[in-house]
XYZ file of N, CA, C and O in Angstrom:
412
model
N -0.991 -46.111 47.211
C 0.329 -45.924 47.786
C 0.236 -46.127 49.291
O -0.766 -45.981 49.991
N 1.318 -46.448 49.618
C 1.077 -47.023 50.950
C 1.806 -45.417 52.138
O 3.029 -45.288 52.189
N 1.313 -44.870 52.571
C 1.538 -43.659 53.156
C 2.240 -44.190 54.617
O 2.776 -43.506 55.489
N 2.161 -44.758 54.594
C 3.106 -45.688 55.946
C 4.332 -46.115 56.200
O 5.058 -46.028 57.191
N 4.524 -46.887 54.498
C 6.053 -47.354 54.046
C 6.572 -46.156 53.565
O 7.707 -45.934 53.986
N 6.091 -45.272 52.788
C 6.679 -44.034 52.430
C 7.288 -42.894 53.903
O 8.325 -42.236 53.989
N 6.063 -43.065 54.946
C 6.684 -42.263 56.000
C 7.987 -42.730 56.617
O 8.868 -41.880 56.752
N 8.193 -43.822 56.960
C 9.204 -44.579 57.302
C 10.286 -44.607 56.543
O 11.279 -44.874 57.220
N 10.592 -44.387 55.022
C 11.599 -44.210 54.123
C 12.077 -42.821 54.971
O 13.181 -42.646 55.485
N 11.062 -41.992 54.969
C 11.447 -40.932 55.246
C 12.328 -40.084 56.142
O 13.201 -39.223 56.034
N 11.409 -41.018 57.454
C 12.160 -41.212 58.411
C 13.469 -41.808 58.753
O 14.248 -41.280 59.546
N 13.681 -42.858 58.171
C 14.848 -43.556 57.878
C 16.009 -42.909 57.520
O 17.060 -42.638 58.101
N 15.404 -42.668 56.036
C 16.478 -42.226 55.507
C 16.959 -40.380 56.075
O 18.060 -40.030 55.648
N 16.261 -39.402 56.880
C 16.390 -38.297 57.550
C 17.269 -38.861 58.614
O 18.471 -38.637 58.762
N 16.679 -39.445 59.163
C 17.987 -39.858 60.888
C 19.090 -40.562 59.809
O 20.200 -40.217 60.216
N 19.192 -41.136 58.991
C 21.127 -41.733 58.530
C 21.683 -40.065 58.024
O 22.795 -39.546 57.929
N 20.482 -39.660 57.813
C 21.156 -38.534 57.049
C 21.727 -37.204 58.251
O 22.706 -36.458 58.234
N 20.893 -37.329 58.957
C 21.164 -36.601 60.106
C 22.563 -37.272 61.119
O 23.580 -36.646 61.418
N 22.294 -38.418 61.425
C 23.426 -39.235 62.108
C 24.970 -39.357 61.330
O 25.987 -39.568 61.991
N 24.988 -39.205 59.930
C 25.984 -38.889 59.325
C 26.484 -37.668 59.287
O 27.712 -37.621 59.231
N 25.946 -36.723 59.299
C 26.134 -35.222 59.375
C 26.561 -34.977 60.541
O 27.392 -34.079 60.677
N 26.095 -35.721 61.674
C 26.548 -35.403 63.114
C 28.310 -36.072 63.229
O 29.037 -35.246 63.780
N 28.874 -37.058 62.913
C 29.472 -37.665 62.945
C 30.630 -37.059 62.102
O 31.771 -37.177 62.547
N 30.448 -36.484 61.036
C 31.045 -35.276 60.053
C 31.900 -34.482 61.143
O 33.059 -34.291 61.508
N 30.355 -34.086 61.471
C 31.172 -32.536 62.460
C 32.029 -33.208 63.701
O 33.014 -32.537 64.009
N 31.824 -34.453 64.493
C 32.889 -34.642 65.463
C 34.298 -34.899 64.550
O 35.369 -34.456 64.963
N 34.218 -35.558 63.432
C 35.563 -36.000 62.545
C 36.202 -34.735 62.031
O 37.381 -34.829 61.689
N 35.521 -33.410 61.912
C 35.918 -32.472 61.506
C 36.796 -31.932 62.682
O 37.939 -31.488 62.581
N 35.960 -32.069 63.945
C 36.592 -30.989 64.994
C 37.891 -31.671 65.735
O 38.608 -31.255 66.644
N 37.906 -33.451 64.626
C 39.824 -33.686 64.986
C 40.392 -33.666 64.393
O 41.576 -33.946 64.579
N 39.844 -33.287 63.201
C 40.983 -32.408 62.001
C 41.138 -33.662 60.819
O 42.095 -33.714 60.047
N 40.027 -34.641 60.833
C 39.615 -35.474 59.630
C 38.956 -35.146 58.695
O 38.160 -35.955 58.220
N 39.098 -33.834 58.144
C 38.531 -33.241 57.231
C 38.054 -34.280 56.217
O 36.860 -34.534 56.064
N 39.117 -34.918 55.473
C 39.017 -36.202 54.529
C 37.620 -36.828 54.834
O 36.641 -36.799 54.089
N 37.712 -37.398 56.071
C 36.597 -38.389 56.612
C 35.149 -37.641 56.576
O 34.048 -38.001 56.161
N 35.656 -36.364 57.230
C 34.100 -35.323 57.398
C 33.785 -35.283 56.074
O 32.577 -35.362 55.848
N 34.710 -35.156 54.859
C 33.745 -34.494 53.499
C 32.507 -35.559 53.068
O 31.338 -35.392 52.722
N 33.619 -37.085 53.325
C 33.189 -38.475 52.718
C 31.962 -38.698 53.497
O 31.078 -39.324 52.912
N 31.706 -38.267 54.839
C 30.818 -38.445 55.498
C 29.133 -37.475 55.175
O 27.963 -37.816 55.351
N 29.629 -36.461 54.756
C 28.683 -35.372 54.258
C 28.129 -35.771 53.170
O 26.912 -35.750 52.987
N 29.195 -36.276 52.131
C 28.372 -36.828 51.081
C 27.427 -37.738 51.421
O 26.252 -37.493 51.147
N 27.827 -39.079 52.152
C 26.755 -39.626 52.574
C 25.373 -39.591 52.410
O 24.511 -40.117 51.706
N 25.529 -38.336 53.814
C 24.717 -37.644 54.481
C 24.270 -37.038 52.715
O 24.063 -37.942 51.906
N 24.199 -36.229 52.430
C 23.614 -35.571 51.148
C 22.831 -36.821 50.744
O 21.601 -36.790 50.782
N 23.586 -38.085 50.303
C 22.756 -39.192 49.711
C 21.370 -39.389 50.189
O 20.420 -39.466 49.410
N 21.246 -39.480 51.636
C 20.314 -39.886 51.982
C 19.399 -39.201 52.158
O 18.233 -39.590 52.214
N 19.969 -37.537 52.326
C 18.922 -36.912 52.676
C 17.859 -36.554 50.723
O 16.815 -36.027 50.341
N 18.784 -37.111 50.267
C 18.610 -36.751 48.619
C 17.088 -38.199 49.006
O 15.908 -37.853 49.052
N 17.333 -39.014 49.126
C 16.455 -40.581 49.466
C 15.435 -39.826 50.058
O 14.309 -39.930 49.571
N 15.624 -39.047 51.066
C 14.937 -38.427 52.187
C 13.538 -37.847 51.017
O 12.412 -38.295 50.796
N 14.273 -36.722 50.504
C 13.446 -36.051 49.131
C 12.723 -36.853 48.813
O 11.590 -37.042 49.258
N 13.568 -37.739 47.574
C 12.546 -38.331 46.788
C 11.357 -39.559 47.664
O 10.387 -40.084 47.117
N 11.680 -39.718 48.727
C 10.089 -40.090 49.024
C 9.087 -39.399 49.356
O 7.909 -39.749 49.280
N 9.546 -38.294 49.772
C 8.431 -37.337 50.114
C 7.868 -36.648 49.168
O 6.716 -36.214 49.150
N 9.101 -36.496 47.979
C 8.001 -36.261 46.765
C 7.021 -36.737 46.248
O 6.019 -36.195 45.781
N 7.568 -38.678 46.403
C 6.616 -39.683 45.947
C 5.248 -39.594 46.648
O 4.293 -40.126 46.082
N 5.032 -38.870 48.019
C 3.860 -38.836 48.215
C 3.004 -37.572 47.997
O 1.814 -37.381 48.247
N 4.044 -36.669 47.403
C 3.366 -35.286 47.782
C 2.945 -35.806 46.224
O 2.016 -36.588 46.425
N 3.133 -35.755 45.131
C 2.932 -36.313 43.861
C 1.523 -36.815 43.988
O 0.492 -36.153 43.865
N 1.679 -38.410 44.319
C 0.715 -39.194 44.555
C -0.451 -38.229 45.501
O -1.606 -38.474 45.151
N -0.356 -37.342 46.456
C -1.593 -37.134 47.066
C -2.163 -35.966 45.866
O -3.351 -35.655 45.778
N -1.070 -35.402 44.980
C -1.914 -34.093 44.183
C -2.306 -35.101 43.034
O -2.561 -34.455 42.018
N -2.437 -36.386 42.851
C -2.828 -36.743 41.635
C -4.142 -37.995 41.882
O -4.837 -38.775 41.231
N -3.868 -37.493 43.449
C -5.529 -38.959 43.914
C -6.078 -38.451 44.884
O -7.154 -38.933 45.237
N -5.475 -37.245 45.666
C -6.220 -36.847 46.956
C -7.162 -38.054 47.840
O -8.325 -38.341 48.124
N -5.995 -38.431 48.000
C -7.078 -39.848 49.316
C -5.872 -40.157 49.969
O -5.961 -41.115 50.736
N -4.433 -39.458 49.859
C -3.891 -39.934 51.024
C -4.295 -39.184 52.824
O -4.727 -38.086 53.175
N -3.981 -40.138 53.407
C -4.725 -40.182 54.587
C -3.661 -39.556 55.619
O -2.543 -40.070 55.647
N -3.943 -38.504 56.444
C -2.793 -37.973 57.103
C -2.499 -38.460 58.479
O -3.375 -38.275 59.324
N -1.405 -39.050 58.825
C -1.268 -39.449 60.227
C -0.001 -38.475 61.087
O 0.617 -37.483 60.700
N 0.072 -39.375 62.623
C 0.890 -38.851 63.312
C 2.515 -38.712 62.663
O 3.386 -37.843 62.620
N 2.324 -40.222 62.164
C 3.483 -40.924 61.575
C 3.431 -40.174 60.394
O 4.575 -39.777 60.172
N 2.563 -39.742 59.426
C 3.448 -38.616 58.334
C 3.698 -36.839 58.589
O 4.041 -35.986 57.771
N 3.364 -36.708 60.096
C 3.708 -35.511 60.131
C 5.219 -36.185 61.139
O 6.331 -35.673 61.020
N 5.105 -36.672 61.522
C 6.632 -37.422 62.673
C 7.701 -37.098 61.172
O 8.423 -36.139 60.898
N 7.463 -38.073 60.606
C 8.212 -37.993 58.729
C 9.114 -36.814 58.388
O 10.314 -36.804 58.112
N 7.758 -35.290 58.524
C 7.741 -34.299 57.861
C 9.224 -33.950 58.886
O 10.363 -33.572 58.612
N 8.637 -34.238 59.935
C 9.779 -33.093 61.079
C 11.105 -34.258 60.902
O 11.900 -34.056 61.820
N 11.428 -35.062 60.268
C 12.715 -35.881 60.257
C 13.290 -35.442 58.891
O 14.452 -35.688 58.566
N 12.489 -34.839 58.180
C 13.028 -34.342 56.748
C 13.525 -32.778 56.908
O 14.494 -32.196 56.419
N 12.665 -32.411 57.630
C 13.436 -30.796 57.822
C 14.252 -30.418 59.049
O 14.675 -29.308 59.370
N 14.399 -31.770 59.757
C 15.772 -31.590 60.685
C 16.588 -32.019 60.250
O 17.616 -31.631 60.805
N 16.829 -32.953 59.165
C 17.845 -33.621 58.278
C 18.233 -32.637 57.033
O 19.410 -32.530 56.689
N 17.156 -31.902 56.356
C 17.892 -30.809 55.725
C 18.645 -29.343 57.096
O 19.451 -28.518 56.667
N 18.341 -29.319 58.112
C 18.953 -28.037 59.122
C 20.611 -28.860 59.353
O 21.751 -28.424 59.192
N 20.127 -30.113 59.762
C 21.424 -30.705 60.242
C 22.499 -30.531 59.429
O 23.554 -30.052 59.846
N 22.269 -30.990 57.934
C 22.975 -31.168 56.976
C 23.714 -29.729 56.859
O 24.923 -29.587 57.038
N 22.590 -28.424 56.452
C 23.425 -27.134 56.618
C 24.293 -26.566 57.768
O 25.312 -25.881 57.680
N 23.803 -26.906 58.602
C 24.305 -26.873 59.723
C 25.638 -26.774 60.206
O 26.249 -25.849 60.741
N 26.210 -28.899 59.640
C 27.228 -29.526 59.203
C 27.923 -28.721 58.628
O 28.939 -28.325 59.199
N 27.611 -28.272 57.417
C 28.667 -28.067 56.184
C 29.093 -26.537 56.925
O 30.260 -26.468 57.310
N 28.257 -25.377 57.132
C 28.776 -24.879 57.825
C 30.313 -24.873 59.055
O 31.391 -24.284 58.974
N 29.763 -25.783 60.079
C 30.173 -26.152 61.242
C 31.855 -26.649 60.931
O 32.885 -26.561 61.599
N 31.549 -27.183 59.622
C 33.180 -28.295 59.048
C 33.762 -27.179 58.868
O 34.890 -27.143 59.361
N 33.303 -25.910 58.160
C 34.027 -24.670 57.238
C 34.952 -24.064 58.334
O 36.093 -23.659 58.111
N 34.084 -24.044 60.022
C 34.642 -23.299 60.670
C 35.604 -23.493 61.212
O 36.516 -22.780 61.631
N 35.273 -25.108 61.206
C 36.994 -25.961 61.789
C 37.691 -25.792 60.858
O 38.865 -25.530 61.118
N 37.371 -25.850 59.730
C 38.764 -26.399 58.763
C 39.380 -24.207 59.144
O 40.581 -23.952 59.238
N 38.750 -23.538 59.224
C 39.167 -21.948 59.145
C 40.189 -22.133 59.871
O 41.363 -22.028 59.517
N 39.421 -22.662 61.825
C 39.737 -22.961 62.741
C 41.859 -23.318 62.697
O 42.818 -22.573 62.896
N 41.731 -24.920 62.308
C 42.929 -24.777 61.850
C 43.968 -24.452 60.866
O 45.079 -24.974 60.782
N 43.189 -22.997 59.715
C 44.139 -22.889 58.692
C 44.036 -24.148 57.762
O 45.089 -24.469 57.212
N 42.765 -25.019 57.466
C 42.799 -25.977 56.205
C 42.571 -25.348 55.353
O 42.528 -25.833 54.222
């Protein structure tokens, strides 16, 4: 397995997932609720992408132990668990606007 292309999925797909979630909450705080939900889902998608590659390696290293640890798969690790904070974060953050204006 290539522990390189997998970090980079990871990464990838954490920042769309994060950059969508961010973009949520400005559409939320002008009262595009509509747009913020559609945008969250997104965001869920990818960070769902986000998952399953990191499973694919956590898998692969408990079933061959020879993956090799770099900067770039701990860089990975911290784009997957700021993309799951962001995401809660978000959904939170939308709840308070929509309170905000009585949605």
């Amino acid at each position: 397995m290539d522990g390189i292309e997998k970090s980079m999925e990871i990464i990838a797909f954490g920042g769309q997932g994060k950059s969508l979630a961010m973009t949520a909450i400005q559409k939320a705080r002008a009262g595009e609720f509509e747009e913020a939900e559609a945008l969250m889902k997104e965001a869920h998608e990818a960070i769902v992408k986000c998952h399953q590659s990191h499973s694919e390696l956590l898998f692969y290293d408990a079933e061959n132990q020879d993956l090799k640890f770099s900067m770039l798969l701990v860089h990975a690790a911290d784009h997957l668990t700021s993309a799951d904070m962001t995401e809660a974060m978000a959904e939170e953050i939308i709840e308070l606007y929509k309170e905000i204006r009585h949605v």
